[in-house]
XYZ file of C-alpha atoms in Angstrom:
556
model
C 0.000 0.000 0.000
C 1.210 3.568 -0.794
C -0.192 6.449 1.729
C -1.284 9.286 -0.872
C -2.238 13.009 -0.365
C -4.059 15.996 -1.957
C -3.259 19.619 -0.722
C -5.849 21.990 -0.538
C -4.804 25.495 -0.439
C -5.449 28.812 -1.341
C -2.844 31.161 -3.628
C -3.112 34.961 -4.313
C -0.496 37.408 -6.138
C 2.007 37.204 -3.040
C 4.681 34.521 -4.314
C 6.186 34.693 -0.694
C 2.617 33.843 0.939
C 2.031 30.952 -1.680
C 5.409 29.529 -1.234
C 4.600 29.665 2.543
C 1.577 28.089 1.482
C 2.260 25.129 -0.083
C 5.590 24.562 2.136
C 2.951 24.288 5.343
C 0.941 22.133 3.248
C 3.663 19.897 2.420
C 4.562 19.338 5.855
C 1.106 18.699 7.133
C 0.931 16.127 4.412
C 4.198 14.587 6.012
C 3.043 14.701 9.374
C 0.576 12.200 8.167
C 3.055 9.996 6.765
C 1.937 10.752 2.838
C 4.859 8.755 0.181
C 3.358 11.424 -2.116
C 1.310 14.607 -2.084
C 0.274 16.701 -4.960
C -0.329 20.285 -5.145
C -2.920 22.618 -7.059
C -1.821 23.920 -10.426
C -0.745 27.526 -10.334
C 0.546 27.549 -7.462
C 3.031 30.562 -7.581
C 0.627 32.804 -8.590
C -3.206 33.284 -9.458
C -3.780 32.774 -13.216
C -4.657 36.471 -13.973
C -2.172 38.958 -15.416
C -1.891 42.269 -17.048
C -0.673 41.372 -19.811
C 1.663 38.210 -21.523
C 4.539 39.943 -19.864
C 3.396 40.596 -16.316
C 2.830 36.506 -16.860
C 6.317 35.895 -17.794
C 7.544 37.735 -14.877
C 5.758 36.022 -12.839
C 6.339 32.442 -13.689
C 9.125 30.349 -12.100
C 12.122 28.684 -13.460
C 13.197 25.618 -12.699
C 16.432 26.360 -10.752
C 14.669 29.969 -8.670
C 14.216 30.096 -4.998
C 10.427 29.220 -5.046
C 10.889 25.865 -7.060
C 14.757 25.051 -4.839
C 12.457 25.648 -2.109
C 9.722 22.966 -3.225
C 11.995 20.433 -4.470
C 14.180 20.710 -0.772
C 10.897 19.813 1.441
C 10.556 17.128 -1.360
C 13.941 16.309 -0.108
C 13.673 16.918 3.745
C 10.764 14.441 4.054
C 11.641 11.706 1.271
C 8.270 12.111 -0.454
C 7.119 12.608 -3.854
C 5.430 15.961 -4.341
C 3.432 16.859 -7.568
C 2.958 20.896 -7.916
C 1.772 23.092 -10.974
C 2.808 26.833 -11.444
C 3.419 28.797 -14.624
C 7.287 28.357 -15.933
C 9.319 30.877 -18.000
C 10.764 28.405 -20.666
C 14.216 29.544 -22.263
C 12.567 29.506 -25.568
C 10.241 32.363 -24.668
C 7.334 30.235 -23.809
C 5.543 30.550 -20.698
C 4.120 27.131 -19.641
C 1.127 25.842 -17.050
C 2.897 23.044 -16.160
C 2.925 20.186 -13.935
C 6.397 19.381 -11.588
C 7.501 16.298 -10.333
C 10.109 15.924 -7.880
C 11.279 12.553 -6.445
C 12.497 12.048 -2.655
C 16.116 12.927 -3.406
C 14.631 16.213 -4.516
C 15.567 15.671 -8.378
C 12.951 16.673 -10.865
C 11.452 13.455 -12.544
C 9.333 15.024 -15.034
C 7.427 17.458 -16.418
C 4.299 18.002 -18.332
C 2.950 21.262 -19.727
C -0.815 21.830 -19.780
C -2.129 21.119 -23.446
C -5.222 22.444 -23.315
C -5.685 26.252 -21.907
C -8.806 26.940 -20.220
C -10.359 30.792 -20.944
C -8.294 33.539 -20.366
C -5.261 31.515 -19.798
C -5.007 31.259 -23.829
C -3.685 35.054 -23.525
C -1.252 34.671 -21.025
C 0.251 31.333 -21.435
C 1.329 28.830 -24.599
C -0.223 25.731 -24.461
C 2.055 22.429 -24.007
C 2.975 20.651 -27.664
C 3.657 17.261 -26.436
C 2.193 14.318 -25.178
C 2.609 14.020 -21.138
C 5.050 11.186 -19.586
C 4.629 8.171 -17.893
C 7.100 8.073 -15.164
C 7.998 4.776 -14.181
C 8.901 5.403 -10.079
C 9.564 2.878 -7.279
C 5.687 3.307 -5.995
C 4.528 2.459 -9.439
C 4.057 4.295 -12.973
C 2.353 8.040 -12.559
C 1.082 10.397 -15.291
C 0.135 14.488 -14.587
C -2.483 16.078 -16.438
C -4.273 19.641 -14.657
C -7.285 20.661 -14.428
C -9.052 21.477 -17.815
C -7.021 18.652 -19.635
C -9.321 16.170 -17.259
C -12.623 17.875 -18.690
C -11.940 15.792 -21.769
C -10.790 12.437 -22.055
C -8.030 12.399 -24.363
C -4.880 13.046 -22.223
C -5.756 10.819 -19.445
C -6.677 8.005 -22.277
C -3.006 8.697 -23.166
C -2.013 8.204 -20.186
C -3.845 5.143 -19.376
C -2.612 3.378 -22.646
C 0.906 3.980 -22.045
C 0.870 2.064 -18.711
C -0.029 4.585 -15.786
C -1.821 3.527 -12.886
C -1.765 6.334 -11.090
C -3.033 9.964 -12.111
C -2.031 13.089 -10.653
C -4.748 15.767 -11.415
C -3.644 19.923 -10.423
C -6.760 22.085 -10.191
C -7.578 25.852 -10.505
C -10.982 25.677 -10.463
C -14.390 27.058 -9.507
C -16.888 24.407 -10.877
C -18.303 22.299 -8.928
C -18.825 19.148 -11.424
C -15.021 19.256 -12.116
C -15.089 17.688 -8.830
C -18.546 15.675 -8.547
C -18.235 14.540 -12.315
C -14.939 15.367 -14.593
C -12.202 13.713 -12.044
C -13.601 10.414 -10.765
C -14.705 9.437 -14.465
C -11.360 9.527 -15.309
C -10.092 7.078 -13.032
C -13.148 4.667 -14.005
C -13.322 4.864 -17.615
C -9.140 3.923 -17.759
C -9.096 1.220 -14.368
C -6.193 3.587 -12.817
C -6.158 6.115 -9.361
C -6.361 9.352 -9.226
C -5.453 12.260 -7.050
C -6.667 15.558 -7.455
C -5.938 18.923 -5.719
C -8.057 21.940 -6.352
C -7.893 25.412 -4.896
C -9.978 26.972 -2.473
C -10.456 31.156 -1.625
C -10.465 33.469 -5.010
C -9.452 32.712 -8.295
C -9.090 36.610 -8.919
C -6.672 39.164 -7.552
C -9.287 40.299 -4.037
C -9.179 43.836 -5.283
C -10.761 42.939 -9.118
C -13.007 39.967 -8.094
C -16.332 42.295 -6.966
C -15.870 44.172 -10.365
C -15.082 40.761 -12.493
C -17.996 39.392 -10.401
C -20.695 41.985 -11.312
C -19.480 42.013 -14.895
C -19.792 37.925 -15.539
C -23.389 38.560 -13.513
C -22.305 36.124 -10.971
C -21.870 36.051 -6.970
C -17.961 36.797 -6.246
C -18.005 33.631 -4.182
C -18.469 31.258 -6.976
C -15.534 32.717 -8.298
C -13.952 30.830 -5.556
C -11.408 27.331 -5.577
C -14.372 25.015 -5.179
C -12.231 22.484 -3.119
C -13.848 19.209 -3.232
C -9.962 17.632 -3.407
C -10.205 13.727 -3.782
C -8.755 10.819 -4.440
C -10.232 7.840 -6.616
C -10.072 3.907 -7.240
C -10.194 2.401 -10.484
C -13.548 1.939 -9.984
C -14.481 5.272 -9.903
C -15.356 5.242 -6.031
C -13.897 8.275 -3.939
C -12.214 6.960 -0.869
C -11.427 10.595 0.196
C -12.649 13.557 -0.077
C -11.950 17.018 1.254
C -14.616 20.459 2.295
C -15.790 22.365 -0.093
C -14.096 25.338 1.608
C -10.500 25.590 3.666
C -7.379 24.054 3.555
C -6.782 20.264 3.973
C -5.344 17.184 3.690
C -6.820 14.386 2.098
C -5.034 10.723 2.504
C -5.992 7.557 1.220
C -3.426 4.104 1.378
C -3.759 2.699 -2.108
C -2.856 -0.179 -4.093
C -1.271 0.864 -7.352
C -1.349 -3.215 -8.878
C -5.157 -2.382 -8.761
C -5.290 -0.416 -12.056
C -2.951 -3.156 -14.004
C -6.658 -5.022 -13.998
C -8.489 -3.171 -16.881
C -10.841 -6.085 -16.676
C -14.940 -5.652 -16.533
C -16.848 -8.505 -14.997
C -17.141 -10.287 -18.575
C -13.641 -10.162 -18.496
C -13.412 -7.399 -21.561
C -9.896 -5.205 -20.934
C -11.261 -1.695 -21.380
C -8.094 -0.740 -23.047
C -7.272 -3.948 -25.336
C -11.064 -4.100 -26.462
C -10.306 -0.375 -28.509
C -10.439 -0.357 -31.784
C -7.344 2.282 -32.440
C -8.247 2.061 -36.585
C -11.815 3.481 -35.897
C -10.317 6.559 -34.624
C -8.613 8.190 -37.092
C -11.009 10.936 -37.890
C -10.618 12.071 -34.234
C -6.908 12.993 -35.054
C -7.814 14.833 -38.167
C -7.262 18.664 -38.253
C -9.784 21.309 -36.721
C -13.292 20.501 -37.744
C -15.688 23.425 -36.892
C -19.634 22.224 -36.471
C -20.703 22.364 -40.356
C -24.551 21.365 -40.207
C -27.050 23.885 -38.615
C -28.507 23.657 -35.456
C -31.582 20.907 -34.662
C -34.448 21.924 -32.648
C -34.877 24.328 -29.778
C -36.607 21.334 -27.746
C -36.884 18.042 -28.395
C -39.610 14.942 -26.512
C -37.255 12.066 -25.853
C -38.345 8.715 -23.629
C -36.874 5.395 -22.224
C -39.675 2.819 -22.948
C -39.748 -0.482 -21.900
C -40.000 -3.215 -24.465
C -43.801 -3.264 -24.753
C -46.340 -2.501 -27.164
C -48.358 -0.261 -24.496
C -45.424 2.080 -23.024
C -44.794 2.402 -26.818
C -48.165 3.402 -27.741
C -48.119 5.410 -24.553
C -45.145 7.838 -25.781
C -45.969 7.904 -28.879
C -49.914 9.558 -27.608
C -47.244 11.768 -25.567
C -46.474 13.484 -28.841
C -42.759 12.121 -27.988
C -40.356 12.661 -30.683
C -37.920 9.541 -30.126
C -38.473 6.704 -28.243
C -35.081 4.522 -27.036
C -35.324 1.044 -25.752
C -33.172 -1.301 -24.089
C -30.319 -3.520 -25.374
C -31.923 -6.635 -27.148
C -35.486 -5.813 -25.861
C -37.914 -9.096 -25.804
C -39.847 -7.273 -28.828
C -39.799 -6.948 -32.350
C -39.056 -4.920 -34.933
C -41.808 -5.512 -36.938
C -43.990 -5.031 -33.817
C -42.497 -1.622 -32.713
C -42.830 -0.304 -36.227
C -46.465 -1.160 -36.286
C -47.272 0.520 -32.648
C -45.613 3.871 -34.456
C -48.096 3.998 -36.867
C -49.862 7.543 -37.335
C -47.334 9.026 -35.349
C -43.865 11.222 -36.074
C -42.145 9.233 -33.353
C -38.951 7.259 -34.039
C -37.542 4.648 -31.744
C -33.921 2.671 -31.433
C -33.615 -0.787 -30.443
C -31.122 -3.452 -31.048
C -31.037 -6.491 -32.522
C -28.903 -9.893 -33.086
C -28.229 -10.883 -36.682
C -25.812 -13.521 -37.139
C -22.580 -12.641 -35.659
C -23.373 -8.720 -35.822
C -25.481 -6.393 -33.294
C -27.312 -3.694 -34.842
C -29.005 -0.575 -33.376
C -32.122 -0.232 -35.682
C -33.539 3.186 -35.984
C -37.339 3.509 -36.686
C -40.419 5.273 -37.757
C -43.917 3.950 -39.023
C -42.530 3.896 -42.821
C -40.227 1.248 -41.356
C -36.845 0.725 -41.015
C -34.871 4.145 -41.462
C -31.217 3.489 -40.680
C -28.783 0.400 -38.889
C -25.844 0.831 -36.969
C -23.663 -2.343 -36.233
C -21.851 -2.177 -33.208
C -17.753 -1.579 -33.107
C -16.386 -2.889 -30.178
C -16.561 -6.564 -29.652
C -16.935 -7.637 -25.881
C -17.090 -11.292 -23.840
C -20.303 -9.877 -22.839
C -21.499 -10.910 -26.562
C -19.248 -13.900 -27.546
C -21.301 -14.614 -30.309
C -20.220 -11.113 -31.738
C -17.888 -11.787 -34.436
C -19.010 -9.185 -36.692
C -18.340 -5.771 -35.826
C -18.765 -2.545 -38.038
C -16.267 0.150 -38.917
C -18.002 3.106 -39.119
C -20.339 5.179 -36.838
C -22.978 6.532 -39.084
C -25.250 9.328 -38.072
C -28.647 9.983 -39.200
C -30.056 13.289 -40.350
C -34.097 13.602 -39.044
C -36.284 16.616 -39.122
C -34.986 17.747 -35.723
C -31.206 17.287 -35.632
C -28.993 14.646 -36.171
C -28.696 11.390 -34.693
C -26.142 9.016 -33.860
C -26.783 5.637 -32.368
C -24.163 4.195 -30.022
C -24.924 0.614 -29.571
C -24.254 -1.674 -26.536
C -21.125 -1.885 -25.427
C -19.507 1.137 -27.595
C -20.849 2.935 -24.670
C -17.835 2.099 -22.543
C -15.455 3.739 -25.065
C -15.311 7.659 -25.109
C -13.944 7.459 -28.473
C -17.218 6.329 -29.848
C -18.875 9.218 -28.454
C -16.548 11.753 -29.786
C -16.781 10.050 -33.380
C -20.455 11.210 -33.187
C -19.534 14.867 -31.955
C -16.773 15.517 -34.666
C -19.833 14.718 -37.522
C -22.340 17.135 -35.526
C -24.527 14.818 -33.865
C -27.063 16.612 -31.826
C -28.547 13.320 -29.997
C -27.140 10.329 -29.144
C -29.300 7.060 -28.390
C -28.099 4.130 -26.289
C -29.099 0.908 -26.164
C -26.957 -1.191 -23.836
C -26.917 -2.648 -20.833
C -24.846 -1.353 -17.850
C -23.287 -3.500 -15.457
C -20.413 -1.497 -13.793
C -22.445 1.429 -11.470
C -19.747 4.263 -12.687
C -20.924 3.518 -16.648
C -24.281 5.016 -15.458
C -23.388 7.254 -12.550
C -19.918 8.870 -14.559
C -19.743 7.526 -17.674
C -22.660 8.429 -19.913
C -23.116 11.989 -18.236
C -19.428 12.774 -19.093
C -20.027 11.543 -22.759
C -22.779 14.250 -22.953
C -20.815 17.134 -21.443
C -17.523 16.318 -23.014
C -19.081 16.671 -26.061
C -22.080 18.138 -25.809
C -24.501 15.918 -27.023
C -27.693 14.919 -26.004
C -27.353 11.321 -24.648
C -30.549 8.859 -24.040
C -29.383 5.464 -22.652
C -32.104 2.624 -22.276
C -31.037 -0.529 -20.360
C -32.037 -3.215 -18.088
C -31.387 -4.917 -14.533
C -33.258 -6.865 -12.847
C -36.085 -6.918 -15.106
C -36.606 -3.677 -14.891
C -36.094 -0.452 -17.495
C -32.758 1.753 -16.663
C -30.784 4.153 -17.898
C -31.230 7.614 -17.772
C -31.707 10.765 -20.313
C -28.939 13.050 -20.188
C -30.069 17.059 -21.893
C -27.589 19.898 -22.405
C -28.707 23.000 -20.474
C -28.928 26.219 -21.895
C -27.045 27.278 -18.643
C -23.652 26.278 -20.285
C -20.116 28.456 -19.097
C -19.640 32.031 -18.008
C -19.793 33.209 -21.761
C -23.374 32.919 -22.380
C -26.191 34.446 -20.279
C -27.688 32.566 -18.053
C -31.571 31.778 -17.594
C -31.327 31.669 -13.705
C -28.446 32.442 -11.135
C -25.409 30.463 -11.705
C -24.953 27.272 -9.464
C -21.116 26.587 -10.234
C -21.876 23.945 -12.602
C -20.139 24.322 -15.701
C -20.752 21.528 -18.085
C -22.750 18.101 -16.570
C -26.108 17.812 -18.273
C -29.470 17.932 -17.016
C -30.425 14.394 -15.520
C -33.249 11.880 -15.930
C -33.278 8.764 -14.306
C -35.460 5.937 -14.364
C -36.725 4.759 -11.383
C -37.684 1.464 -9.904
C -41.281 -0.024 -11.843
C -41.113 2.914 -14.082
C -41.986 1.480 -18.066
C -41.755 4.997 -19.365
C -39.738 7.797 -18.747
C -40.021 10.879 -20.496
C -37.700 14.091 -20.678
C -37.414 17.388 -23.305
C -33.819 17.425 -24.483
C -32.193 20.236 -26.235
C -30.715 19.421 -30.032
C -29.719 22.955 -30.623
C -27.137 23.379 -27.699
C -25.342 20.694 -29.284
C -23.472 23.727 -31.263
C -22.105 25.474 -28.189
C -19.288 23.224 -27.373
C -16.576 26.516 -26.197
C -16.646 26.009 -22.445
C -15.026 29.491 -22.179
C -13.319 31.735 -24.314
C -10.850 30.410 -26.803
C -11.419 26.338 -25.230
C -13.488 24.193 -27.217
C -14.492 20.578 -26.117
C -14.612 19.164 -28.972
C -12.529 21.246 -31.406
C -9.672 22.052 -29.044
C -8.862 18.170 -28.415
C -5.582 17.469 -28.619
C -4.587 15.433 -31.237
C -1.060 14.141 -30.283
C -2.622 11.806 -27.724
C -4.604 9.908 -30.629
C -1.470 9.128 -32.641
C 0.493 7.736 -30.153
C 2.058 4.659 -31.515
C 1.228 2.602 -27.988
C -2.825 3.064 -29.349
C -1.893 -0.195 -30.457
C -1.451 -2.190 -27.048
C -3.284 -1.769 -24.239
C -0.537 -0.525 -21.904
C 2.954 0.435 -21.734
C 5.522 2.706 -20.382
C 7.017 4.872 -23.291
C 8.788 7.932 -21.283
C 11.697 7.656 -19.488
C 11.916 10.264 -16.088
C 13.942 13.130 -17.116
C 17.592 13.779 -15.294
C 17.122 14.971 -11.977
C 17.831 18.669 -11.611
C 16.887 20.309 -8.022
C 18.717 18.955 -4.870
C -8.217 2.827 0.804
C -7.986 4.001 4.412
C -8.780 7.465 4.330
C -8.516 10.766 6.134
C -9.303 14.356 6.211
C -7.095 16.639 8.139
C -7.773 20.833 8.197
């Protein structure tokens, strides 16, 4: 077991304070007996400058007194110690990045931040390569910060290259980053991760009422909204710090945990990708072509009978999704649909293949085979290649079928073609592919997700809607609640055969979570082409030369 630790903290524009800062939080973390802490990301200063130049000035180098300081308690208590801050590169860059320093002091690696979040894009330059995988005595660890864990791509990386253990560095006020956007990454890729936010202001004290009233928001949810945790490969939080005030969160883990990608079937997450489907995700900016669907759209779960079908389609209900292999057929739900506008998605078996059908009362409007084999579906032998999607008079449609809903690649195959909808069939059998992973599909990409299943005999799933309420750069249609990106929720509960929720087609084509940062368009692409796509994990990065000299517990 290795004792882990997130610091909690708050930073301002006095480097001395935040050096003080993070030193006291360091040794609180060591009075607890933590192998390995990690810090928030900016720590040297608050992310808010002038200007470019006030930034450069500002940002450390890696041999100056604040970072000799860092690496030297790294030293004094023979710990590992993961901190972000803002570094003046010789090359005229100034970096976000992510520090690494072993328990001899020596810096093991590095990794700039590769996707800028807002007004960071005019202070800082974004990171141009992939992060490493540092193979240490406690096990293999990859760094990523805050903004890079909002989308999947660099903690896939990550994950496929070998590491089992995820240091996340937060700067930030939303309260799903917490809630939603960290623990999915440690369940989607089977790995641990630790994650340390900020609490107190984001802003300089003097500018935050101003900045405040001009964003139309309170000045405290401008605030580090804490939350600091640390995940298992399952997605679980085994600890978790306040909303508000310092602290230190500790957790003993075992790292060999996350070299099981395995689901109950016995499917490796990571082996079961399909790395030649994916090409058109590293394929060069793609701005949303196709024009928005509709404002509002009537979307249900139905159970597979004729009756809840009949029942939604009355309902004036627009698309109708039921669950993987329902106990009803085609024929039969095509029939129910007559004299209606409805569509519905089921799936079927045919041979060695598994098809989502899509339907109407005409008949049989479009198929999509599933992609990813599984051992759920031994008898699946016949995958497809492509992800089609399907242009109706609201929007467009993708179909994501079965067990493709484990994969966040198939998801953001839909979002690069403009799907406004997605529908689900499948059946989920792991809680966090319900509770993490088909939420973060929608707000990751900003699609409209609506995921039938069943367990127990009984319809689940849930329909996830975009909100209107979507960033800080559009106005909002009631007060802001700190959530930034996690869709509107609709769960079926326990006897329910028919579940009906109004999803919105049109915000599919706001996907810029803030100025200048686009889910879907702002990926990064060097991630997708890394050669180790091809197996399903391995070490690639060596540490670089040193160059400085589930217990849990909540301590404030």
């Amino acid at each position: 077991m290795t004792r882990v630790a997130a610091a909690q903290l708050a930073t301002g524009t006095d480097v001395a304070a935040n050096l003080d800062a993070c030193l006291r939080m360091i040794d609180q973390a060591a009075a607890a007996t933590a192998e390995l802490v990690v810090l928030p990301e900016f720590c040297n200063h608050l992310s808010w400058y002038d200007d470019r130049a006030h930034a450069r000035r500002m940002a450390c180098e890696l041999d100056d007194s604040f970072l000799t300081a860092i690496a030297r308690r790294a030293a004094r208590h023979r710990m590992y110690l993961k901190i972000g801050v803002t570094l003046a590169r010789p090359d005229g860059r100034t970096t976000g990045t992510g520090l690494l320093f072993g328990p001899d002091g020596g810096l093991l690696g590095e990794s700039d931040k590769q996707i800028l979040m807002g007004a960071e894009n005019d202070y800082l330059d974004p990171g141009s390569a992939d992060s490493p995988v540092l193979d240490t005595p406690i096990g293999r660890i990859g760094m990523y910060a805050c903004m890079e864990g909002v989308i999947n791509e660099v903690t896939r990386s990550l994950a496929l290259r070998g590491a089992q253990l995820l240091l996340n560095s937060l700067n930030s006020f939303a309260i799903d980053e917490a809630s939603l956007h960290v623990p999915v990454r440690a369940a989607e890729n089977k790995v641990w991760v630790v994650a340390a936010n900020k609490v107190g202001p984001l802003l300089p004290h003097a500018q935050l009422p101003a900045i405040a009233a001009r964003l139309g928001v309170p000045p405290d949810r401008l605030h580090g909204a804490g939350e600091s945790r640390i995940v298992a490969p399952d997605g679980t939080t085994v600890a978790l710090a306040p909303p508000t005030g310092e602290a230190i969160v500790l957790a003993d883990i075992d790292l060999a945990l996350a070299d099981d990608k395995r689901r109950p079937d016995g499917t490796d997450l990571l082996a079961a990708r399909r790395p030649e489907l994916y090409a058109p995700l590293a394929a060069a900016p793609n701005p949303r072509r196709h024009p928005p669907g509709a404002a509002e759209l009537p979307v249900a779960l139905v159970a597979p009978d004729a009756s809840a079908i009949k029942a939604g389609a009355a309902d004036g209900v627009a698309l109708m999704v039921l669950p993987e292999l329902a106990d009803i057929a085609v024929a039969e739900v095509i029939g129910v649909l007559a004299g209606s506008d409805a569509y519905a998605v089921l799936s079927v078996r045919a041979g060695g293949a598994h098809y989502g059908v899509l339907v109407d009362a005409t008949g049989v409007v479009g198929r999509q085979p599933q992609l990813h084999p599984t051992r759920r579906h031994p008898w699946l032998t016949e995958p497809g290649d492509t992800l089609e999607v399907f242009d109706l008079p609201w929007g467009r449609l993708a179909i994501v079928v079965g067990d493709d809903a484990l994969f966040p690649e198939t998801f953001r195959l839909a979002a690069i073609q403009d799907a406004d909808v997605v529908a689900v069939p499948f059946s989920p059998v792991e809680s966090w592919e319900l509770r993490l992973g088909l939420p973060e599909r929608a707000a990751e990409n900003r699609l409209n997700v609506v995921a039938a299943g069943e367990a127990d005999g009984e319809l689940a799933g849930a329909i996830f809607g975009l909100s209107p309420d979507f960033t800080l750069w559009t106005t909002w249609t009631g007060p802001f609640t700190g959530v930034i990106s996690q869709p509107i929720s609709t769960a079926a509960t326990p006897g329910a055969r028919y579940v009906p929720a109004v999803v919105r087609p049109a915000q599919a084509v706001n996907r810029a979570v803030s100025r200048g940062t686009d889910l879907v368009d702002g990926r990064p692409r060097q991630p997708i082409r890394q050669p180790s796509d091809n197996e399903s994990s391995s070490v690639t990065t060596e540490p670089t030369n040193p160059s400085g000299q589930p217990s849990s517990e909540v301590r404030r």
